[in-house]
Short mmCIF file of C-alpha atoms in Angstrom, two decimals:
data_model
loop_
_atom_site.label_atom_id
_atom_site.label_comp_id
_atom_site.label_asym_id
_atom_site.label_seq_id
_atom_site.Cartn_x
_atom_site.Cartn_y
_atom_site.Cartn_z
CA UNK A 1 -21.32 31.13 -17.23
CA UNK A 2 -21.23 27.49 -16.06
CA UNK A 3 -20.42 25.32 -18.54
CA UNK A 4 -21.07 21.29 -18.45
CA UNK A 5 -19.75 19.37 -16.18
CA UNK A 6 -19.21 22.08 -13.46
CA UNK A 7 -16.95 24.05 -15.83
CA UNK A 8 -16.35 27.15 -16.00
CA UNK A 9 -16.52 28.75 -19.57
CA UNK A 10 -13.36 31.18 -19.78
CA UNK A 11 -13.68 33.82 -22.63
CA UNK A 12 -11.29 33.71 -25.74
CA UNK A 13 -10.73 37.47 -25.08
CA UNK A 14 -10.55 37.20 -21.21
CA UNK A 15 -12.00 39.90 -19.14
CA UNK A 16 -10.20 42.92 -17.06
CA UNK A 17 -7.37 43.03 -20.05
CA UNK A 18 -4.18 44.15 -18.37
CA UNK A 19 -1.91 43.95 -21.87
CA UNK A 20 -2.61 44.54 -25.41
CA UNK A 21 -3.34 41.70 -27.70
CA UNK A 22 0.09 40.20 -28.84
CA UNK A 23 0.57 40.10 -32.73
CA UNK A 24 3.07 37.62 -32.69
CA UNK A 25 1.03 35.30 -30.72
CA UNK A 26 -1.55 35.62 -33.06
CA UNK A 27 0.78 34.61 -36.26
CA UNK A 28 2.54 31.93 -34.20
CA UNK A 29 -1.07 30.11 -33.91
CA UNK A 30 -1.65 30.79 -37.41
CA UNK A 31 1.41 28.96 -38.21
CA UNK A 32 0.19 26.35 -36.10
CA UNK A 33 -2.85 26.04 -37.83
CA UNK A 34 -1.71 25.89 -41.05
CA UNK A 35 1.75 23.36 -40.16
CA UNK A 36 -1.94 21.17 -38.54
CA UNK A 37 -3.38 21.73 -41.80
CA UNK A 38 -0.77 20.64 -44.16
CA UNK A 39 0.18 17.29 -41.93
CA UNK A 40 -3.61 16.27 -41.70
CA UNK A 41 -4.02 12.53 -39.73
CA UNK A 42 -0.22 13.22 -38.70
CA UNK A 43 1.07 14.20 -35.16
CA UNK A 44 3.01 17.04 -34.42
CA UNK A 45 6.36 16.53 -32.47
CA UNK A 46 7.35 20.18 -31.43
CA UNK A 47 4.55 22.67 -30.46
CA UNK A 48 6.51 23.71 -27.03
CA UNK A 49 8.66 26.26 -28.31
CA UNK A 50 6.03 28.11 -28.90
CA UNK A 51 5.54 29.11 -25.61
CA UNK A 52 7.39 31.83 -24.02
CA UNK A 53 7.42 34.79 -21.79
CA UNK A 54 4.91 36.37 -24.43
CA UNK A 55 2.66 33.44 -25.15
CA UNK A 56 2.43 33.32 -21.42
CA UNK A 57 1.46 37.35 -21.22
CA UNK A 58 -1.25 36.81 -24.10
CA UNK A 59 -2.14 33.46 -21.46
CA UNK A 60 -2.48 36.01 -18.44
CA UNK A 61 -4.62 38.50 -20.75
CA UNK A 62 -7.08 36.11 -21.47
CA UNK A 63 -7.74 34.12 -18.43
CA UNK A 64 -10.52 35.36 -16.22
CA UNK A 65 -9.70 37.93 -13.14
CA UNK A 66 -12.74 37.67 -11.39
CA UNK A 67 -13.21 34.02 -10.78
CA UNK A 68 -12.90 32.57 -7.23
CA UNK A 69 -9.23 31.54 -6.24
CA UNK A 70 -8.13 28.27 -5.65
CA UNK A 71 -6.31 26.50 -2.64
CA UNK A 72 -3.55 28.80 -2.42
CA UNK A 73 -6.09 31.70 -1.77
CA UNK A 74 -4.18 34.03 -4.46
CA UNK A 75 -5.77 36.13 -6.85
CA UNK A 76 -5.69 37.63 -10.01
CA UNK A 77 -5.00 41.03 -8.44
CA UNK A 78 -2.04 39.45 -6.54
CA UNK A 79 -0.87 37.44 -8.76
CA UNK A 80 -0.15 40.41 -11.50
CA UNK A 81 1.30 42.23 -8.54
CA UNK A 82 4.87 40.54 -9.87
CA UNK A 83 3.63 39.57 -12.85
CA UNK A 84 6.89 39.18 -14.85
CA UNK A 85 8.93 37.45 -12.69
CA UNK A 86 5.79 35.37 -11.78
CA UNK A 87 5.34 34.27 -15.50
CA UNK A 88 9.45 33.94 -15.78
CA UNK A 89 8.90 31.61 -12.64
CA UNK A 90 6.18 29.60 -14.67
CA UNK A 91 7.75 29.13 -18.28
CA UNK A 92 10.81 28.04 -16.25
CA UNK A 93 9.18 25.70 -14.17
CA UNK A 94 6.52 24.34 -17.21
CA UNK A 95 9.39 23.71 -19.27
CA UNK A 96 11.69 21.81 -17.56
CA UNK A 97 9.24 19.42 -16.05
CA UNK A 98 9.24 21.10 -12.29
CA UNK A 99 5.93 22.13 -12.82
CA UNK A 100 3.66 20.80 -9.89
CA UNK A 101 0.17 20.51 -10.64
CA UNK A 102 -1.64 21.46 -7.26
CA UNK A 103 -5.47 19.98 -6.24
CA UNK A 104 -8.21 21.76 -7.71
CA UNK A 105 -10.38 23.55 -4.77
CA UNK A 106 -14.02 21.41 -5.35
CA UNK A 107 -17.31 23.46 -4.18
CA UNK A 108 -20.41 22.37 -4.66
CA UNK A 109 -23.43 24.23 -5.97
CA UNK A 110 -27.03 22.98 -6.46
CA UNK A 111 -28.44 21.34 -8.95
CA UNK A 112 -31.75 22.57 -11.09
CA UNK A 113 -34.01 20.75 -8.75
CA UNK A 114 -32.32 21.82 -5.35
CA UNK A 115 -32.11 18.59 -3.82
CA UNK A 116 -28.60 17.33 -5.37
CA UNK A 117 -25.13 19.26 -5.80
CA UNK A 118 -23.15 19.70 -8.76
CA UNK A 119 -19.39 19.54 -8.06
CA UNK A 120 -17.42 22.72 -9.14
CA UNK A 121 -13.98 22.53 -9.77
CA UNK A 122 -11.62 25.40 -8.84
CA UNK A 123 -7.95 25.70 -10.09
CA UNK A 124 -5.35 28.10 -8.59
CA UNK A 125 -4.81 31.44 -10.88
CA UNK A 126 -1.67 30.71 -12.04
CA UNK A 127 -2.72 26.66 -13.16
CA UNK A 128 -5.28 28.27 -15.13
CA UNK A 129 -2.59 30.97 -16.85
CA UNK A 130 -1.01 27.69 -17.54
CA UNK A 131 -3.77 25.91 -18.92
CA UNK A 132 -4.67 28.26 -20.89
CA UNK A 133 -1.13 28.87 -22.66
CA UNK A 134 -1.14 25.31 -23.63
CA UNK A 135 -4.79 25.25 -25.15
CA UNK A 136 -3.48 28.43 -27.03
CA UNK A 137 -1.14 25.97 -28.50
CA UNK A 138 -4.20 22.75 -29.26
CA UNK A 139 -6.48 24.55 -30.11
CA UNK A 140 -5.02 25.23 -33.57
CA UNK A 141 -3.83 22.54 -34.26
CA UNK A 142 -7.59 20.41 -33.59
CA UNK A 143 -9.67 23.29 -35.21
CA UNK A 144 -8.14 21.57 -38.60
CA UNK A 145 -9.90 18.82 -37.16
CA UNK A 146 -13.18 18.75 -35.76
CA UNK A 147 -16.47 18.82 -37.74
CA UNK A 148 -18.72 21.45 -38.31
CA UNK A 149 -21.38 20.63 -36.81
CA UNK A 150 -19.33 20.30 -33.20
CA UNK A 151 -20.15 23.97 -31.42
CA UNK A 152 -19.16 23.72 -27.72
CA UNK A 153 -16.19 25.81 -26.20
CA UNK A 154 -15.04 26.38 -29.99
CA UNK A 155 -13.56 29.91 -30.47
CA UNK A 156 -16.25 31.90 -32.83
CA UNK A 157 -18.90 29.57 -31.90
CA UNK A 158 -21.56 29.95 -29.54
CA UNK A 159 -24.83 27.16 -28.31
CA UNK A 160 -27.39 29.60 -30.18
CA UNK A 161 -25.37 28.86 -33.38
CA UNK A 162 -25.94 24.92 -32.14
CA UNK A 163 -29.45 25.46 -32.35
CA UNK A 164 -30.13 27.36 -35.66
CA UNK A 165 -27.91 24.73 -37.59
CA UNK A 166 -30.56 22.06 -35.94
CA UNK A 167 -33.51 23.20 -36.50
CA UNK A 168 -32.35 24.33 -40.29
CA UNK A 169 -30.89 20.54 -40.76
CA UNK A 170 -34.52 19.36 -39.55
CA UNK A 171 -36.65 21.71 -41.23
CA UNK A 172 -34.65 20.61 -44.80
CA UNK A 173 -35.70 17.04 -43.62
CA UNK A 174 -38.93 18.18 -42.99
CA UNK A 175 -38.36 15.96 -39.42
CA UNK A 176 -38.57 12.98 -38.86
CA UNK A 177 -37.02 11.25 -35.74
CA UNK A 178 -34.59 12.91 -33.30
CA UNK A 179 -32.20 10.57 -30.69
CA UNK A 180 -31.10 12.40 -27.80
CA UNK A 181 -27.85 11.26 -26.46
CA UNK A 182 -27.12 11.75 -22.66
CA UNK A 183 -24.14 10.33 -21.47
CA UNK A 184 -23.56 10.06 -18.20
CA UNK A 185 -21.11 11.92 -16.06
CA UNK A 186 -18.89 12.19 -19.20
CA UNK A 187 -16.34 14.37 -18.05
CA UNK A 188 -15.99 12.56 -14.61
CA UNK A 189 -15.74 9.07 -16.40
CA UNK A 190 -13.50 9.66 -19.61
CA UNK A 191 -10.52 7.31 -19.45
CA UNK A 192 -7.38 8.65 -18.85
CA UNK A 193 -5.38 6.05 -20.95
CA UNK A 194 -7.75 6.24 -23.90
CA UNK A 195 -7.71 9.89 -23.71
CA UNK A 196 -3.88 9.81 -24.51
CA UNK A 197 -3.89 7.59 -26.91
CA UNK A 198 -6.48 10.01 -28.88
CA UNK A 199 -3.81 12.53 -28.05
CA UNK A 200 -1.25 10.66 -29.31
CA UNK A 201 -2.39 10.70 -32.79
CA UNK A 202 -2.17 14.32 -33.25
CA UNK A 203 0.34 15.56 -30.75
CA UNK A 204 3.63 14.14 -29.47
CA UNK A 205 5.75 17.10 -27.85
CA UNK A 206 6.59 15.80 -24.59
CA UNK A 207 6.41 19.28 -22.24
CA UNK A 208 2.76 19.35 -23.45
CA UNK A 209 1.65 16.44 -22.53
CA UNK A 210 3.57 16.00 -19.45
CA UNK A 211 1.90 18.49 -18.39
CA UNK A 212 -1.45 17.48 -19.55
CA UNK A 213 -0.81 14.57 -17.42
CA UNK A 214 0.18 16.47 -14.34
CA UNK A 215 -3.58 18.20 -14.34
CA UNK A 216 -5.60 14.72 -14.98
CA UNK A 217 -3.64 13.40 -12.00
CA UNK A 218 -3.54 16.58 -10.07
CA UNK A 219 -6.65 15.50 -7.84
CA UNK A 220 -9.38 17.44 -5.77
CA UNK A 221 -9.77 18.80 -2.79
CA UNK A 222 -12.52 18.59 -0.52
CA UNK A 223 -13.60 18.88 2.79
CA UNK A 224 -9.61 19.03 3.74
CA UNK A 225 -8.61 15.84 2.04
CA UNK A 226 -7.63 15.01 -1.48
CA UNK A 227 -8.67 12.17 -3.77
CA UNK A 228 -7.21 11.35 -6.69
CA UNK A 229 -9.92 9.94 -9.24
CA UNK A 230 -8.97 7.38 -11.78
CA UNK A 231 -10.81 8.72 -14.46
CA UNK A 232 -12.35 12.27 -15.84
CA UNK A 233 -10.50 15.57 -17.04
CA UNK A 234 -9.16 18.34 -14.36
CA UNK A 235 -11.96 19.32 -12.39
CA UNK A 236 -12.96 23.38 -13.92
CA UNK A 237 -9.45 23.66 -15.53
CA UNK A 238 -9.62 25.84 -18.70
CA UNK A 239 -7.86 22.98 -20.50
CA UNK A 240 -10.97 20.41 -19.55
CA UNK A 241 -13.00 21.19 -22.39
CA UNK A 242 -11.09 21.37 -25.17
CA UNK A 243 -9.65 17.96 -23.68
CA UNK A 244 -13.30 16.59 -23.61
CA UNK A 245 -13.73 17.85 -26.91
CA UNK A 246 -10.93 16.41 -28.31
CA UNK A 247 -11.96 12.71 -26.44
CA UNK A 248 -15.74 13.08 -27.99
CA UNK A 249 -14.38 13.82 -31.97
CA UNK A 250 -12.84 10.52 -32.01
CA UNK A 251 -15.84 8.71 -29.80
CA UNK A 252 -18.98 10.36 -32.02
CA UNK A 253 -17.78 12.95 -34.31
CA UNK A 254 -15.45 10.91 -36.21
CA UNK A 255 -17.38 7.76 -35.76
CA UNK A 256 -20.78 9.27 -37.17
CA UNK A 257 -19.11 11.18 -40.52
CA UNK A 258 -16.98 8.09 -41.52
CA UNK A 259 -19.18 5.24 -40.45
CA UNK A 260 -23.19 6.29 -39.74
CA UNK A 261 -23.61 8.63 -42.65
CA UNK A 262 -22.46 6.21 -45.06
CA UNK A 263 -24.32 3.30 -44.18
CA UNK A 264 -27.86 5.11 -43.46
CA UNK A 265 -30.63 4.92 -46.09
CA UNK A 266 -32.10 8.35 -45.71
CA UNK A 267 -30.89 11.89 -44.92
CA UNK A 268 -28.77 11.69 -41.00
CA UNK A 269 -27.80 14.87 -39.15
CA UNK A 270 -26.00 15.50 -36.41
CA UNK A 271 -24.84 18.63 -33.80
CA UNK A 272 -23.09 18.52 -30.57
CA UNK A 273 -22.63 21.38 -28.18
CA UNK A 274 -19.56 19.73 -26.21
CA UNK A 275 -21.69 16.40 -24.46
CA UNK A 276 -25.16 17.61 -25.33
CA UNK A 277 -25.52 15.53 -28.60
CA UNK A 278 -28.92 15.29 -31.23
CA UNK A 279 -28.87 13.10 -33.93
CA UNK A 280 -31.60 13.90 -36.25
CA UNK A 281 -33.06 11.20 -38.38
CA UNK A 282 -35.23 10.69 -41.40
CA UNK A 283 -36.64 7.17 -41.69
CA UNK A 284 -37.49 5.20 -38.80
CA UNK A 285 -34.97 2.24 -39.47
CA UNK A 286 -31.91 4.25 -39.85
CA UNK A 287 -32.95 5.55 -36.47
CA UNK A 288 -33.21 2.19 -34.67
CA UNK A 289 -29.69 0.99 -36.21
CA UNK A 290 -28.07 3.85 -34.78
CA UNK A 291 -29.92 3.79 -31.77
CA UNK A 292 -28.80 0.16 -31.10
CA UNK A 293 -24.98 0.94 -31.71
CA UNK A 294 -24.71 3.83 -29.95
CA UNK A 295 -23.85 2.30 -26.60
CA UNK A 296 -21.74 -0.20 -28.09
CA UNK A 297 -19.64 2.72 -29.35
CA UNK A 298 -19.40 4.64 -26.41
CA UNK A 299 -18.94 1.86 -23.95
CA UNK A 300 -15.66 1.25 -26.27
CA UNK A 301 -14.29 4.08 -24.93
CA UNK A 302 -15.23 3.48 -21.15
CA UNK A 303 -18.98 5.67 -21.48
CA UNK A 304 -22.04 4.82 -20.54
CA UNK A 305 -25.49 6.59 -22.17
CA UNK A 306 -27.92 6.88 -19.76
CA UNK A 307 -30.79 4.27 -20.34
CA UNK A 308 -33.63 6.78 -19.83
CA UNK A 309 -32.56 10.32 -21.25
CA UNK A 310 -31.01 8.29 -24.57
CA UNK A 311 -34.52 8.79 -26.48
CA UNK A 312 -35.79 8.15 -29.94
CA UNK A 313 -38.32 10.95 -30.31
CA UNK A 314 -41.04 11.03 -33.49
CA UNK A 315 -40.41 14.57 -34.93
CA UNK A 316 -42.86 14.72 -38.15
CA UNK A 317 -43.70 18.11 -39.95
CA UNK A 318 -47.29 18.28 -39.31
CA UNK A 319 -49.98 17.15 -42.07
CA UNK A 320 -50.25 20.74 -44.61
CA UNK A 321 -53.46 22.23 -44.80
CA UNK A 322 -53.90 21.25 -40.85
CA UNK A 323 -53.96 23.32 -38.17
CA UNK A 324 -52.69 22.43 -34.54
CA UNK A 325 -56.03 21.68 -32.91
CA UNK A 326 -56.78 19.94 -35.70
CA UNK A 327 -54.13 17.13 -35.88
CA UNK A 328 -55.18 13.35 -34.13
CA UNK A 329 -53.56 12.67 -31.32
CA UNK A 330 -51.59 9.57 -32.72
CA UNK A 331 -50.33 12.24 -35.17
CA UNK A 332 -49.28 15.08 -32.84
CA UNK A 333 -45.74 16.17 -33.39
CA UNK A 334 -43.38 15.51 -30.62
CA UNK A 335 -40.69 17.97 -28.71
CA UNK A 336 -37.61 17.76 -27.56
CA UNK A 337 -34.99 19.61 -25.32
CA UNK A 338 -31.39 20.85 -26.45
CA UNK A 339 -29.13 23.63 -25.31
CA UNK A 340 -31.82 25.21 -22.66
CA UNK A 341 -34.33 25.23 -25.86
CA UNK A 342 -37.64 23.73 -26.57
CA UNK A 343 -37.96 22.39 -30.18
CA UNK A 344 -41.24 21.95 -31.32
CA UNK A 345 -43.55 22.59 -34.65
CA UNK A 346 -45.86 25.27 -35.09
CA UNK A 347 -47.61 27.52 -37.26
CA UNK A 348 -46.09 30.69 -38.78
CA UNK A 349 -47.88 34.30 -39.58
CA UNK A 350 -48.38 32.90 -43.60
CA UNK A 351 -49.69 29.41 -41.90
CA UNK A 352 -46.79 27.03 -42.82
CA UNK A 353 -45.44 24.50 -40.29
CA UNK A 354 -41.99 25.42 -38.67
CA UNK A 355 -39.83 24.59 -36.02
CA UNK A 356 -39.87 26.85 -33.22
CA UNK A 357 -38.04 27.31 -30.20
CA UNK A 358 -39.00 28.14 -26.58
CA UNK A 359 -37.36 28.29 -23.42
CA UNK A 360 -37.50 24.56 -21.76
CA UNK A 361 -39.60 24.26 -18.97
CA UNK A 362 -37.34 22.49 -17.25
CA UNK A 363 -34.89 25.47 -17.63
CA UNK A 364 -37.55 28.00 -16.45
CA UNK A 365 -38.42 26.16 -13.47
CA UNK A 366 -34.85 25.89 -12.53
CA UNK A 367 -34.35 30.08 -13.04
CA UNK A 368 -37.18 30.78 -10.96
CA UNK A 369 -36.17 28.78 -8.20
CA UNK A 370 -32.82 30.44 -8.42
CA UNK A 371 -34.09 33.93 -7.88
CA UNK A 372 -36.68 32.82 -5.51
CA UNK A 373 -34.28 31.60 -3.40
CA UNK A 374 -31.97 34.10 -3.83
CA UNK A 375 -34.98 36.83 -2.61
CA UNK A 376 -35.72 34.41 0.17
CA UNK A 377 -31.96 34.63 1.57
CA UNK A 378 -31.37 38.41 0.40
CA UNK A 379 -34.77 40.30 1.66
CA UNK A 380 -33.36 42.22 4.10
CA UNK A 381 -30.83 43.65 2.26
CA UNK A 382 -30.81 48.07 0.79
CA UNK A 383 -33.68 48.07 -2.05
CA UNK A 384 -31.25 49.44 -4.60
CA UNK A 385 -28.73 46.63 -3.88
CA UNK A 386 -31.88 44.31 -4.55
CA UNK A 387 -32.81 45.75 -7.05
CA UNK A 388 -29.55 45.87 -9.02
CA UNK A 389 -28.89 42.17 -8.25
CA UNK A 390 -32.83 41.34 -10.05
CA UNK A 391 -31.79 43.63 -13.23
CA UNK A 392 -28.81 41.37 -13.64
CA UNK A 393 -30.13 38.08 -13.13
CA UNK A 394 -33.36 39.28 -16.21
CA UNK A 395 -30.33 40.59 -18.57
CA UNK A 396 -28.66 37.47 -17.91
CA UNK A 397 -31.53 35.67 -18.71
CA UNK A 398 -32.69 37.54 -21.78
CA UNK A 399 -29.32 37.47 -22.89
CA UNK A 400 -29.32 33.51 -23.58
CA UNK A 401 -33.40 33.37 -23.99
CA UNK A 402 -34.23 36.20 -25.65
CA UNK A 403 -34.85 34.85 -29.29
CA UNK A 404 -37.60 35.68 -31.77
CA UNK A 405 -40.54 33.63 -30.80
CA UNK A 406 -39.94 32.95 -27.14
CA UNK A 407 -41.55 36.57 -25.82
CA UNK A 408 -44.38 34.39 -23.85
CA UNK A 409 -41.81 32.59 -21.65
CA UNK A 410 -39.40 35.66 -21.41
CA UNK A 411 -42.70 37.41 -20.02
CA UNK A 412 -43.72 34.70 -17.69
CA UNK A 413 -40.14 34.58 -16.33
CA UNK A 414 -40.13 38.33 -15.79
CA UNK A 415 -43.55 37.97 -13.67
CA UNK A 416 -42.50 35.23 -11.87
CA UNK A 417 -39.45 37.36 -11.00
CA UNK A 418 -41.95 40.52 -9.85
CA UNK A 419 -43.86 38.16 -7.86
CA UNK A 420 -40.75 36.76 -5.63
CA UNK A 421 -39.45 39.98 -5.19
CA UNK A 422 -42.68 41.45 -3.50
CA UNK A 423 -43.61 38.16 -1.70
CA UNK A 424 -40.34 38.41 0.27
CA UNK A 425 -40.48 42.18 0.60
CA UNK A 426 -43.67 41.35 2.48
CA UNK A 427 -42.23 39.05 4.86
CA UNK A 428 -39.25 41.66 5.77
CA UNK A 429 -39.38 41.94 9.66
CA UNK A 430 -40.76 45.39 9.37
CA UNK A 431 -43.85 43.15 7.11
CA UNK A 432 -46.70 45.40 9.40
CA UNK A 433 -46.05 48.65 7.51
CA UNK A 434 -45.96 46.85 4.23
CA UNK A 435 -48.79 47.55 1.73
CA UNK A 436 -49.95 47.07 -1.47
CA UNK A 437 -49.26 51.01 -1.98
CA UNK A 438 -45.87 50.67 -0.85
CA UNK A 439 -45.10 47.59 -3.33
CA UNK A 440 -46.65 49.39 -6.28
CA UNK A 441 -44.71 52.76 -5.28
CA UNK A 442 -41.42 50.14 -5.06
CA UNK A 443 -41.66 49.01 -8.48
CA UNK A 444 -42.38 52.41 -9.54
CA UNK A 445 -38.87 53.72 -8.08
CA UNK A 446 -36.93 50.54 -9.09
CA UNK A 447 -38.52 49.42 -12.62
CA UNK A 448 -37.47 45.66 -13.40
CA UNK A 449 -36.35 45.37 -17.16
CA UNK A 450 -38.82 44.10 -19.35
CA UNK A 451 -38.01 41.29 -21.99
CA UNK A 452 -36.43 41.74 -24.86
CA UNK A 453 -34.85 39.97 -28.42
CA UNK A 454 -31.67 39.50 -28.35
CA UNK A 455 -31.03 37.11 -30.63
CA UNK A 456 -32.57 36.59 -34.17
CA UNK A 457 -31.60 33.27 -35.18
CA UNK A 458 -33.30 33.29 -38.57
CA UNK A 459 -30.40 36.02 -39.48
CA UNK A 460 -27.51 34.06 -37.60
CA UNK A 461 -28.45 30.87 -40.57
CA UNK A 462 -24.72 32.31 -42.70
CA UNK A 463 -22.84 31.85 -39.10
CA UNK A 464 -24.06 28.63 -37.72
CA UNK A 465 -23.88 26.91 -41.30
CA UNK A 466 -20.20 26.65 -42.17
#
């Protein structure tokens, strides 16, 4: 799955396992954790030693094998070929600082509209072993660290928690206002220097981050020539987010439980899913104090919110005893967008107001042009292969979407799908022997799967509410 930024989200159990799970990696990051724990606001000085030949094996086990290879052309398969003398070759080189960070490989791939590109970054296989043995060895020690109500690339978290612990911190403030923060290009445009300096504070082994430094200066290559930007985090590397995570708990996290909470009049509530950030508000002047300091505080730190998508939005529980049709239009309720998701109120079976959630339109736009376009390019191809390809894409789809409540836009997706799968059957060179008949016998012989719930969020309230 594509994360933000053009990043890819790697697993915490990696797929294609080649070795079992390593025990003693396991208690070495629960030592972490707990050393983290016990020297709270204090940085650690040795977290290196941790890594060895088996730290780098548990590495290798979780990183993906299926991902496209970088600009050495090598792949997983290849790579584990030699595996331990490969890894030997690694630890060696990672600890005594010959470690050469290559370019990442940058593709790009379209954006939801299909008129601008969204730069993809693309490490080598063995950079991303790498990267991923050394976020093995943060990530304990920041999970003592961040807040609970940060969800993105967080191991036993997930964006569907994100959204249950919003709309249950909304509906027990019975809305209000909601501010939607949208910075812009954040993980192109954090600065490098302030991002050590917030490293700094909790980690000071130098093997770590000298070689945290070699991937933010690595640089990118494109069309056969390689820049070296002055500012962002390694273009798709495995360590990126946690790095960007790390940057935005001492930018907003931090910032909002120490400073904004304290100082607001009414209930304040907050929940970021790695940049995607919602602030949700109960009276109207809290909301305009923190609307007016918010890009003072990022532009601190070198970010800019984006003037337009930064949005106070009126988010009232509807009147009781009202029904929808029956509510002025000066007192409709408004919506807002977060994680893929619709948030709106509306009506449940016993009549009360709640929040509900539906797929965004934007969103469903975006996946229907997807698999029009992929028809359009792939109509010529065996039916079966098609049709395998379509029943992917729908269990992909109902895999994130399908939540209680959200059946009308899982439907309308699963149409839409039917209807640019026999539109380009039709135009198929051999289109004169095509008939209705023929379609209806089709989708007879290769059923599309229908929607489905996946996810019921009301029951995932004990998981997203540490």
């Amino acid at each position: 799955m594509e994360g933000k930024g053009g990043h890819v989200m790697e697993p915490l159990e990696g797929q294609m396992t080649d070795t079992p799970r390593s025990d003693s990696v396991y208690t070495k990051r629960q030592r972490i954790a707990e050393l983290a724990k016990q020297m709270s606001g204090k940085a650690l000085t040795s977290l290196s030693h941790h890594i060895d030949i088996e730290w780098l094996h548990e590495a290798y086990r979780r990183t993906r094998k299926d991902g496209a290879t970088g600009i050495d052309g090598q792949t997983a398969a290849e790579y584990g070929e030699a595996l331990d003398g490969n890894l030997e070759s690694l630890l060696a080189r990672a600890k005594s600082g010959k470690y050469l960070a290559p370019p990442v490989r940058r593709v790009r791939i379209p954006k939801g509209d299909g008129k601008e590109t969204r730069p993809l970054g693309i490490p080598t296989f063995e950079d991303k072993v790498l990267q991923r043995a050394v976020a093995m060895v943060l990530e304990p020690v920041y999970e003592q660290d961040f807040e609970n109500f940060s969800y993105g690339f967080r191991p036993g978290r997930s964006a569907h928690q994100a959204v249950v612990r919003l709309r249950e911190e909304l509906m027990k403030m019975w809305g209000g206002f909601v501010i939607e923060v949208d910075i812009r290009s954040y993980f192109d445009e954090i600065g490098r220097g302030q991002l050590r300096e917030v490293l700094h504070e909790r980690v000071r082994d130098g093997v770590v981050l000298r070689l945290i430094g070699k991937w933010l200066k690595a640089g990118v290559l494109e069309d056969g020539a390689v820049t070296r930007p002055e500012a962002g985090t390694p273009q798709g590397g495995v360590i990126s987010p946690l790095l960007a995570n790390i940057f935005l708990h001492t930018v907003f996290d931090r910032w909002f439980e120490e400073e904004v909470k304290p100082r607001t009049k009414g209930p304040v509530v907050a929940v970021r899913y790695a940049d995607d950030i919602v602030i949700g508000v109960k009276r109207k002047d809290d909301a305009e104090r923190i609307m007016e300091v918010l890009p003072k505080r990022f532009g601190r730190y070198g970010l800019r919110l984006h003037p337009d998508k930064t949005r106070m939005v009126p988010f009232h529980r509807p009147l009781p005893g009202r029904r929808r049709k029956e509510i002025p239009t000066d007192g409709r309720p408004g919506i807002f967008d977060f994680l893929g998701f619709r948030f709106y109120w509306g009506q449940s079976k016993r009549g009360k107001w709640i929040i509900k959630e539906q797929t965004s339109p934007t969103r469903l736009r975006r996946a229907i042009r997807r698999v029009w376009e992929w028809c359009r390019c792939h109509r010529h191809e065996q039916l079966e292969e098609q049709h395998q390809n379509l029943c992917r894409q729908l269990e992909g789809h109902y895999a994130y979407y399908g939540v209680k409540g959200n059946s009308k836009a899982l439907w309308m997706f699963c149409d839409r799908v039917k209807e640019a799968w026999r539109r380009w059957l039709f135009r198929r060179s051999d289109r004169g022997k095509r008939t209705w008949m023929w379609i209806n016998r089709i989708f007879r012989r290769y059923p599309l799967p229908a929607p489905r719930v996946v996810h019921d969020l009301i029951a995932m309230r004990s998981e997203a509410m540490p």
